[in-house]
Amino acid sequence: MTEPSRSRLVEWQDPMLTAGAAQGRTGLALLQAIASGGVPQPPISASLGFKLVFAEEGLARFQGEPAEYLYNPMAAVHGGWACTLLDSAMGSAVMTILDETMAYTTSDLSIHLVRAITMRTGPVIAEGRLVHRGRRVSTAEGRLTDANGKLLAHGTTTCVIFPRAGGSEG
């Protein structure tokens, strides 16, 4: 007997609202505006069930909700979800140090998955922390934990820093 299929409706705001809100703001100011709800979360948040919840200089925190729609064939959340959460948190930690003229992109990412994540895991927190602040390259590390602080995954990133499109380097 075949089970009925499941469905999920995903709604998001125009991504240009979020991108446009970056104009004239430092990375930290933009992230804080997103975390407070003054600027919409980017569409990936709705698609993958996580959101930015906190940012301060050198630190960014995301909360995620493991769900069945994220499962792989082994009935666990796909490791790519944990990787994406950590990439978001670590990259955002780097973003917190950027002025209104600079942007970044991930150039290297290393993730270690140490525990399976399922719906029973409950809400998770991905925290990214700046390790090195350079003029052109910065690094960060991240930890993904459950509500009790149990480590689920951890990683490091290297981000390249460059002038924002349409801006000038200051």
Short mmCIF file of N, CA, C and O in Angstrom, two decimals, residues 41-146:
data_model
loop_
_atom_site.label_atom_id
_atom_site.label_comp_id
_atom_site.label_asym_id
_atom_site.label_seq_id
_atom_site.Cartn_x
_atom_site.Cartn_y
_atom_site.Cartn_z
N GLN A 41 14.36 37.89 5.83
CA GLN A 41 15.35 36.83 5.73
C GLN A 41 15.51 36.50 4.24
O GLN A 41 14.56 36.61 3.47
N PRO A 42 16.69 36.08 3.80
CA PRO A 42 16.84 35.69 2.40
C PRO A 42 16.01 34.43 2.08
O PRO A 42 15.70 33.66 2.99
N PRO A 43 15.64 34.22 0.81
CA PRO A 43 14.78 33.09 0.45
C PRO A 43 15.29 31.72 0.90
O PRO A 43 14.49 30.83 1.19
N ILE A 44 16.60 31.53 0.98
CA ILE A 44 17.12 30.22 1.39
C ILE A 44 16.63 29.85 2.79
O ILE A 44 16.45 28.67 3.10
N SER A 45 16.37 30.84 3.62
CA SER A 45 15.87 30.58 4.97
C SER A 45 14.52 29.86 4.93
O SER A 45 14.31 28.89 5.65
N ALA A 46 13.62 30.33 4.08
CA ALA A 46 12.31 29.68 3.95
C ALA A 46 12.44 28.31 3.30
O ALA A 46 11.79 27.35 3.70
N SER A 47 13.31 28.22 2.30
CA SER A 47 13.48 26.95 1.58
C SER A 47 14.02 25.85 2.47
O SER A 47 13.60 24.70 2.37
N LEU A 48 14.97 26.19 3.32
CA LEU A 48 15.66 25.16 4.11
C LEU A 48 15.31 25.16 5.60
O LEU A 48 15.86 24.38 6.37
N GLY A 49 14.40 26.04 6.03
CA GLY A 49 13.92 25.97 7.40
C GLY A 49 14.91 26.45 8.45
O GLY A 49 15.04 25.85 9.51
N PHE A 50 15.64 27.52 8.16
CA PHE A 50 16.51 28.13 9.17
C PHE A 50 16.47 29.63 9.02
O PHE A 50 16.03 30.16 8.01
N LYS A 51 16.94 30.34 10.07
CA LYS A 51 16.94 31.80 10.01
C LYS A 51 18.05 32.37 10.88
O LYS A 51 18.47 31.77 11.86
N LEU A 52 18.48 33.56 10.48
CA LEU A 52 19.44 34.33 11.27
C LEU A 52 18.70 34.86 12.50
O LEU A 52 17.63 35.46 12.37
N VAL A 53 19.26 34.63 13.68
CA VAL A 53 18.59 35.09 14.90
C VAL A 53 19.42 36.08 15.72
O VAL A 53 18.88 36.75 16.60
N PHE A 54 20.74 36.18 15.43
CA PHE A 54 21.58 37.07 16.24
C PHE A 54 22.86 37.39 15.48
O PHE A 54 23.42 36.53 14.79
N ALA A 55 23.33 38.63 15.64
CA ALA A 55 24.63 39.03 15.08
C ALA A 55 25.24 40.13 15.93
O ALA A 55 24.55 41.05 16.38
N GLU A 56 26.52 40.00 16.17
CA GLU A 56 27.33 41.06 16.77
C GLU A 56 28.69 40.95 16.12
O GLU A 56 28.95 40.00 15.37
N GLU A 57 29.57 41.91 16.36
CA GLU A 57 30.86 41.87 15.68
C GLU A 57 31.58 40.55 15.94
O GLU A 57 31.80 40.16 17.09
N GLY A 58 31.89 39.85 14.85
CA GLY A 58 32.63 38.60 14.92
C GLY A 58 31.80 37.37 15.25
O GLY A 58 32.34 36.28 15.39
N LEU A 59 30.48 37.51 15.36
CA LEU A 59 29.62 36.39 15.75
C LEU A 59 28.28 36.45 15.03
O LEU A 59 27.67 37.51 14.94
N ALA A 60 27.84 35.30 14.53
CA ALA A 60 26.50 35.20 13.94
C ALA A 60 25.88 33.88 14.37
O ALA A 60 26.58 32.86 14.48
N ARG A 61 24.58 33.91 14.62
CA ARG A 61 23.88 32.71 15.10
C ARG A 61 22.61 32.50 14.26
O ARG A 61 21.83 33.41 14.06
N PHE A 62 22.45 31.26 13.82
CA PHE A 62 21.27 30.85 13.06
C PHE A 62 20.56 29.75 13.83
O PHE A 62 21.20 28.94 14.50
N GLN A 63 19.24 29.70 13.71
CA GLN A 63 18.46 28.62 14.29
C GLN A 63 17.80 27.85 13.15
O GLN A 63 17.30 28.45 12.20
N GLY A 64 17.82 26.54 13.27
CA GLY A 64 17.22 25.68 12.25
C GLY A 64 16.31 24.64 12.86
O GLY A 64 16.47 24.29 14.04
N GLU A 65 15.39 24.17 12.05
CA GLU A 65 14.45 23.14 12.51
C GLU A 65 14.56 21.93 11.58
O GLU A 65 14.09 21.96 10.45
N PRO A 66 15.20 20.85 12.06
CA PRO A 66 15.29 19.64 11.24
C PRO A 66 13.88 19.12 10.94
O PRO A 66 13.03 19.08 11.83
N ALA A 67 13.65 18.74 9.70
CA ALA A 67 12.32 18.31 9.29
C ALA A 67 12.42 17.17 8.29
O ALA A 67 13.46 16.96 7.65
N GLU A 68 11.33 16.47 8.13
CA GLU A 68 11.26 15.31 7.25
C GLU A 68 11.60 15.65 5.80
O GLU A 68 12.23 14.85 5.10
N TYR A 69 11.23 16.82 5.33
CA TYR A 69 11.51 17.18 3.94
C TYR A 69 13.00 17.33 3.66
O TYR A 69 13.42 17.41 2.50
N LEU A 70 13.83 17.33 4.70
CA LEU A 70 15.28 17.43 4.56
C LEU A 70 15.96 16.06 4.58
O LEU A 70 17.18 15.97 4.51
N TYR A 71 15.17 15.00 4.71
CA TYR A 71 15.73 13.64 4.87
C TYR A 71 16.40 13.12 3.60
O TYR A 71 15.95 13.39 2.48
N ASN A 72 17.44 12.34 3.82
CA ASN A 72 18.10 11.59 2.75
C ASN A 72 17.52 10.16 2.73
O ASN A 72 16.61 9.87 3.53
N PRO A 73 18.00 9.27 1.89
CA PRO A 73 17.44 7.91 1.83
C PRO A 73 17.63 7.08 3.11
O PRO A 73 17.02 6.03 3.26
N MET A 74 18.46 7.56 4.03
CA MET A 74 18.71 6.82 5.27
C MET A 74 17.89 7.35 6.43
O MET A 74 18.19 7.10 7.59
N ALA A 75 16.83 8.14 6.12
CA ALA A 75 15.91 8.68 7.13
C ALA A 75 16.61 9.58 8.15
O ALA A 75 16.32 9.55 9.34
N ALA A 76 17.55 10.36 7.67
CA ALA A 76 18.22 11.38 8.49
C ALA A 76 18.33 12.65 7.64
O ALA A 76 18.26 12.59 6.41
N VAL A 77 18.51 13.78 8.29
CA VAL A 77 18.67 15.04 7.58
C VAL A 77 19.95 14.98 6.75
O VAL A 77 21.01 14.55 7.24
N HIS A 78 19.85 15.39 5.51
CA HIS A 78 21.01 15.39 4.60
C HIS A 78 22.13 16.25 5.17
O HIS A 78 21.88 17.34 5.70
N GLY A 79 23.36 15.79 5.09
CA GLY A 79 24.51 16.52 5.61
C GLY A 79 24.68 17.89 4.96
O GLY A 79 25.25 18.79 5.56
N GLY A 80 24.18 18.05 3.75
CA GLY A 80 24.27 19.34 3.07
C GLY A 80 23.51 20.44 3.81
O GLY A 80 23.86 21.62 3.73
N TRP A 81 22.47 20.04 4.55
CA TRP A 81 21.72 21.03 5.33
C TRP A 81 22.60 21.59 6.45
O TRP A 81 22.68 22.80 6.64
N ALA A 82 23.28 20.70 7.18
CA ALA A 82 24.19 21.14 8.24
C ALA A 82 25.31 21.99 7.64
O ALA A 82 25.69 23.02 8.21
N CYS A 83 25.81 21.59 6.49
CA CYS A 83 26.86 22.34 5.81
C CYS A 83 26.38 23.74 5.45
O CYS A 83 27.09 24.73 5.67
N THR A 84 25.17 23.84 4.91
CA THR A 84 24.62 25.14 4.52
C THR A 84 24.40 26.04 5.73
O THR A 84 24.70 27.24 5.69
N LEU A 85 23.90 25.46 6.81
CA LEU A 85 23.71 26.23 8.04
C LEU A 85 25.05 26.78 8.55
O LEU A 85 25.16 27.96 8.90
N LEU A 86 26.06 25.92 8.59
CA LEU A 86 27.36 26.36 9.07
C LEU A 86 28.01 27.36 8.12
O LEU A 86 28.62 28.33 8.56
N ASP A 87 27.87 27.15 6.82
CA ASP A 87 28.40 28.11 5.85
C ASP A 87 27.75 29.47 6.07
O ASP A 87 28.42 30.51 6.05
N SER A 88 26.44 29.49 6.30
CA SER A 88 25.72 30.74 6.54
C SER A 88 26.22 31.42 7.81
O SER A 88 26.46 32.64 7.83
N ALA A 89 26.37 30.67 8.88
CA ALA A 89 26.80 31.25 10.16
C ALA A 89 28.24 31.74 10.10
O ALA A 89 28.54 32.86 10.56
N MET A 90 29.13 30.95 9.53
CA MET A 90 30.54 31.35 9.48
C MET A 90 30.73 32.53 8.53
O MET A 90 31.45 33.49 8.85
N GLY A 91 30.09 32.48 7.35
CA GLY A 91 30.19 33.60 6.42
C GLY A 91 29.61 34.87 7.02
O GLY A 91 30.17 35.96 6.85
N SER A 92 28.51 34.75 7.73
CA SER A 92 27.92 35.92 8.37
C SER A 92 28.82 36.48 9.47
O SER A 92 28.86 37.70 9.68
N ALA A 93 29.55 35.62 10.16
CA ALA A 93 30.51 36.11 11.17
C ALA A 93 31.55 37.00 10.49
O ALA A 93 31.94 38.04 11.03
N VAL A 94 31.99 36.60 9.31
CA VAL A 94 32.92 37.44 8.54
C VAL A 94 32.21 38.72 8.11
O VAL A 94 32.76 39.81 8.20
N MET A 95 30.98 38.59 7.65
CA MET A 95 30.23 39.76 7.17
C MET A 95 30.09 40.83 8.24
O MET A 95 30.03 42.02 7.93
N THR A 96 30.06 40.44 9.51
CA THR A 96 29.88 41.42 10.59
C THR A 96 31.01 42.43 10.68
O THR A 96 30.83 43.49 11.29
N ILE A 97 32.15 42.16 10.09
CA ILE A 97 33.29 43.08 10.19
C ILE A 97 33.44 43.95 8.95
O ILE A 97 34.35 44.78 8.89
N LEU A 98 32.56 43.80 7.97
CA LEU A 98 32.70 44.53 6.72
C LEU A 98 31.99 45.89 6.77
O LEU A 98 30.88 45.99 7.30
N ASP A 99 32.63 46.89 6.20
CA ASP A 99 31.98 48.20 6.13
C ASP A 99 30.99 48.21 4.96
O ASP A 99 30.80 47.19 4.28
N GLU A 100 30.38 49.35 4.72
CA GLU A 100 29.31 49.43 3.71
C GLU A 100 29.81 49.36 2.27
O GLU A 100 29.01 49.31 1.35
N THR A 101 31.14 49.29 2.08
CA THR A 101 31.69 49.22 0.72
C THR A 101 32.17 47.83 0.33
O THR A 101 32.54 47.62 -0.82
N MET A 102 32.21 46.90 1.28
CA MET A 102 32.84 45.61 1.02
C MET A 102 31.84 44.45 1.09
O MET A 102 30.82 44.53 1.78
N ALA A 103 32.18 43.37 0.37
CA ALA A 103 31.39 42.14 0.36
C ALA A 103 32.35 40.97 0.55
O ALA A 103 33.57 41.16 0.64
N TYR A 104 31.81 39.76 0.59
CA TYR A 104 32.66 38.58 0.76
C TYR A 104 32.04 37.41 -0.01
O TYR A 104 30.87 37.43 -0.38
N THR A 105 32.85 36.40 -0.22
CA THR A 105 32.35 35.12 -0.72
C THR A 105 33.19 34.01 -0.10
O THR A 105 34.36 34.21 0.22
N THR A 106 32.57 32.87 0.10
CA THR A 106 33.28 31.71 0.63
C THR A 106 34.22 31.18 -0.44
O THR A 106 33.80 30.94 -1.57
N SER A 107 35.48 30.97 -0.09
CA SER A 107 36.43 30.38 -1.04
C SER A 107 36.85 28.97 -0.62
O SER A 107 37.29 28.19 -1.45
N ASP A 108 36.69 28.65 0.66
CA ASP A 108 37.05 27.32 1.15
C ASP A 108 36.13 27.00 2.32
O ASP A 108 35.87 27.86 3.16
N LEU A 109 35.68 25.76 2.39
CA LEU A 109 34.74 25.35 3.42
C LEU A 109 35.06 23.91 3.81
O LEU A 109 35.18 23.05 2.94
N SER A 110 35.21 23.67 5.09
CA SER A 110 35.45 22.32 5.59
C SER A 110 34.47 22.04 6.72
O SER A 110 34.43 22.78 7.71
N ILE A 111 33.68 20.97 6.57
CA ILE A 111 32.66 20.63 7.54
C ILE A 111 32.87 19.21 8.03
O ILE A 111 33.16 18.31 7.24
N HIS A 112 32.71 19.02 9.32
CA HIS A 112 32.81 17.70 9.94
C HIS A 112 31.46 17.37 10.57
O HIS A 112 31.03 18.06 11.51
N LEU A 113 30.79 16.36 10.05
CA LEU A 113 29.50 15.92 10.58
C LEU A 113 29.78 14.83 11.62
O LEU A 113 30.35 13.80 11.29
N VAL A 114 29.42 15.08 12.88
CA VAL A 114 29.79 14.16 13.94
C VAL A 114 28.62 13.39 14.54
O VAL A 114 28.83 12.43 15.29
N ARG A 115 27.39 13.79 14.23
CA ARG A 115 26.20 13.10 14.75
C ARG A 115 25.09 13.21 13.72
O ARG A 115 24.94 14.23 13.06
N ALA A 116 24.28 12.19 13.64
CA ALA A 116 23.11 12.24 12.76
C ALA A 116 22.11 13.26 13.29
O ALA A 116 21.97 13.45 14.50
N ILE A 117 21.42 13.91 12.36
CA ILE A 117 20.37 14.87 12.70
C ILE A 117 19.06 14.32 12.14
O ILE A 117 18.99 13.94 10.96
N THR A 118 18.05 14.26 12.99
CA THR A 118 16.72 13.82 12.57
C THR A 118 15.68 14.81 13.13
O THR A 118 16.04 15.73 13.86
N MET A 119 14.43 14.56 12.83
CA MET A 119 13.38 15.41 13.39
C MET A 119 13.40 15.35 14.92
O MET A 119 13.08 16.32 15.59
N ARG A 120 13.79 14.21 15.47
CA ARG A 120 13.85 14.05 16.93
C ARG A 120 14.95 14.89 17.57
O ARG A 120 14.92 15.14 18.77
N THR A 121 15.91 15.35 16.77
CA THR A 121 16.98 16.20 17.29
C THR A 121 16.41 17.50 17.85
O THR A 121 16.91 18.05 18.82
N GLY A 122 15.34 18.00 17.23
CA GLY A 122 14.76 19.27 17.65
C GLY A 122 15.53 20.44 17.09
O GLY A 122 16.43 20.28 16.26
N PRO A 123 15.18 21.65 17.52
CA PRO A 123 15.83 22.85 16.99
C PRO A 123 17.35 22.80 17.19
O PRO A 123 17.84 22.28 18.20
N VAL A 124 18.06 23.36 16.23
CA VAL A 124 19.52 23.40 16.29
C VAL A 124 19.99 24.85 16.17
O VAL A 124 19.28 25.71 15.64
N ILE A 125 21.19 25.09 16.67
CA ILE A 125 21.82 26.41 16.59
C ILE A 125 23.16 26.26 15.87
O ILE A 125 23.98 25.42 16.24
N ALA A 126 23.35 27.09 14.84
CA ALA A 126 24.64 27.17 14.16
C ALA A 126 25.26 28.51 14.55
O ALA A 126 24.65 29.56 14.37
N GLU A 127 26.45 28.45 15.11
CA GLU A 127 27.12 29.66 15.55
C GLU A 127 28.44 29.79 14.82
O GLU A 127 29.25 28.85 14.83
N GLY A 128 28.64 30.93 14.17
CA GLY A 128 29.90 31.21 13.49
C GLY A 128 30.66 32.28 14.24
O GLY A 128 30.07 33.25 14.71
N ARG A 129 31.98 32.08 14.36
CA ARG A 129 32.84 33.04 15.06
C ARG A 129 34.05 33.37 14.20
O ARG A 129 34.70 32.47 13.66
N LEU A 130 34.34 34.63 14.10
CA LEU A 130 35.50 35.10 13.36
C LEU A 130 36.78 34.61 14.04
O LEU A 130 36.90 34.70 15.27
N VAL A 131 37.71 34.10 13.25
CA VAL A 131 39.00 33.65 13.78
C VAL A 131 40.10 34.63 13.39
O VAL A 131 40.92 35.03 14.20
N HIS A 132 40.10 35.03 12.11
CA HIS A 132 41.13 35.94 11.59
C HIS A 132 40.49 37.00 10.72
O HIS A 132 39.71 36.68 9.81
N ARG A 133 40.85 38.23 11.01
CA ARG A 133 40.35 39.37 10.23
C ARG A 133 41.49 39.91 9.39
O ARG A 133 42.42 40.51 9.91
N GLY A 134 41.39 39.68 8.09
CA GLY A 134 42.41 40.19 7.18
C GLY A 134 41.82 41.22 6.24
O GLY A 134 40.60 41.41 6.19
N ARG A 135 42.68 41.88 5.49
CA ARG A 135 42.20 42.89 4.54
C ARG A 135 41.53 42.24 3.34
O ARG A 135 40.53 42.75 2.84
N ARG A 136 42.06 41.14 2.87
CA ARG A 136 41.53 40.45 1.69
C ARG A 136 40.97 39.06 1.98
O ARG A 136 40.17 38.54 1.21
N VAL A 137 41.42 38.46 3.05
CA VAL A 137 40.99 37.11 3.42
C VAL A 137 40.72 37.07 4.92
O VAL A 137 41.52 37.56 5.70
N SER A 138 39.58 36.50 5.28
CA SER A 138 39.26 36.31 6.70
C SER A 138 38.81 34.87 6.89
O SER A 138 38.32 34.23 5.96
N THR A 139 38.97 34.36 8.12
CA THR A 139 38.56 32.99 8.42
C THR A 139 37.60 32.99 9.61
O THR A 139 37.61 33.90 10.44
N ALA A 140 36.79 31.93 9.65
CA ALA A 140 35.85 31.76 10.76
C ALA A 140 35.70 30.28 11.05
O ALA A 140 36.04 29.43 10.21
N GLU A 141 35.18 29.99 12.23
CA GLU A 141 34.88 28.61 12.60
C GLU A 141 33.43 28.56 13.06
O GLU A 141 32.85 29.58 13.45
N GLY A 142 32.85 27.38 13.00
CA GLY A 142 31.46 27.25 13.39
C GLY A 142 31.16 25.94 14.09
O GLY A 142 31.87 24.95 13.91
N ARG A 143 30.09 25.98 14.87
CA ARG A 143 29.60 24.80 15.59
C ARG A 143 28.10 24.71 15.41
O ARG A 143 27.40 25.72 15.54
N LEU A 144 27.61 23.52 15.14
CA LEU A 144 26.19 23.25 15.06
C LEU A 144 25.84 22.34 16.23
O LEU A 144 26.42 21.26 16.38
N THR A 145 24.93 22.81 17.09
CA THR A 145 24.58 22.05 18.30
C THR A 145 23.07 21.92 18.42
O THR A 145 22.31 22.69 17.83
N ASP A 146 22.66 20.94 19.23
CA ASP A 146 21.22 20.83 19.54
C ASP A 146 20.89 21.77 20.70
O ASP A 146 21.76 22.49 21.20
#
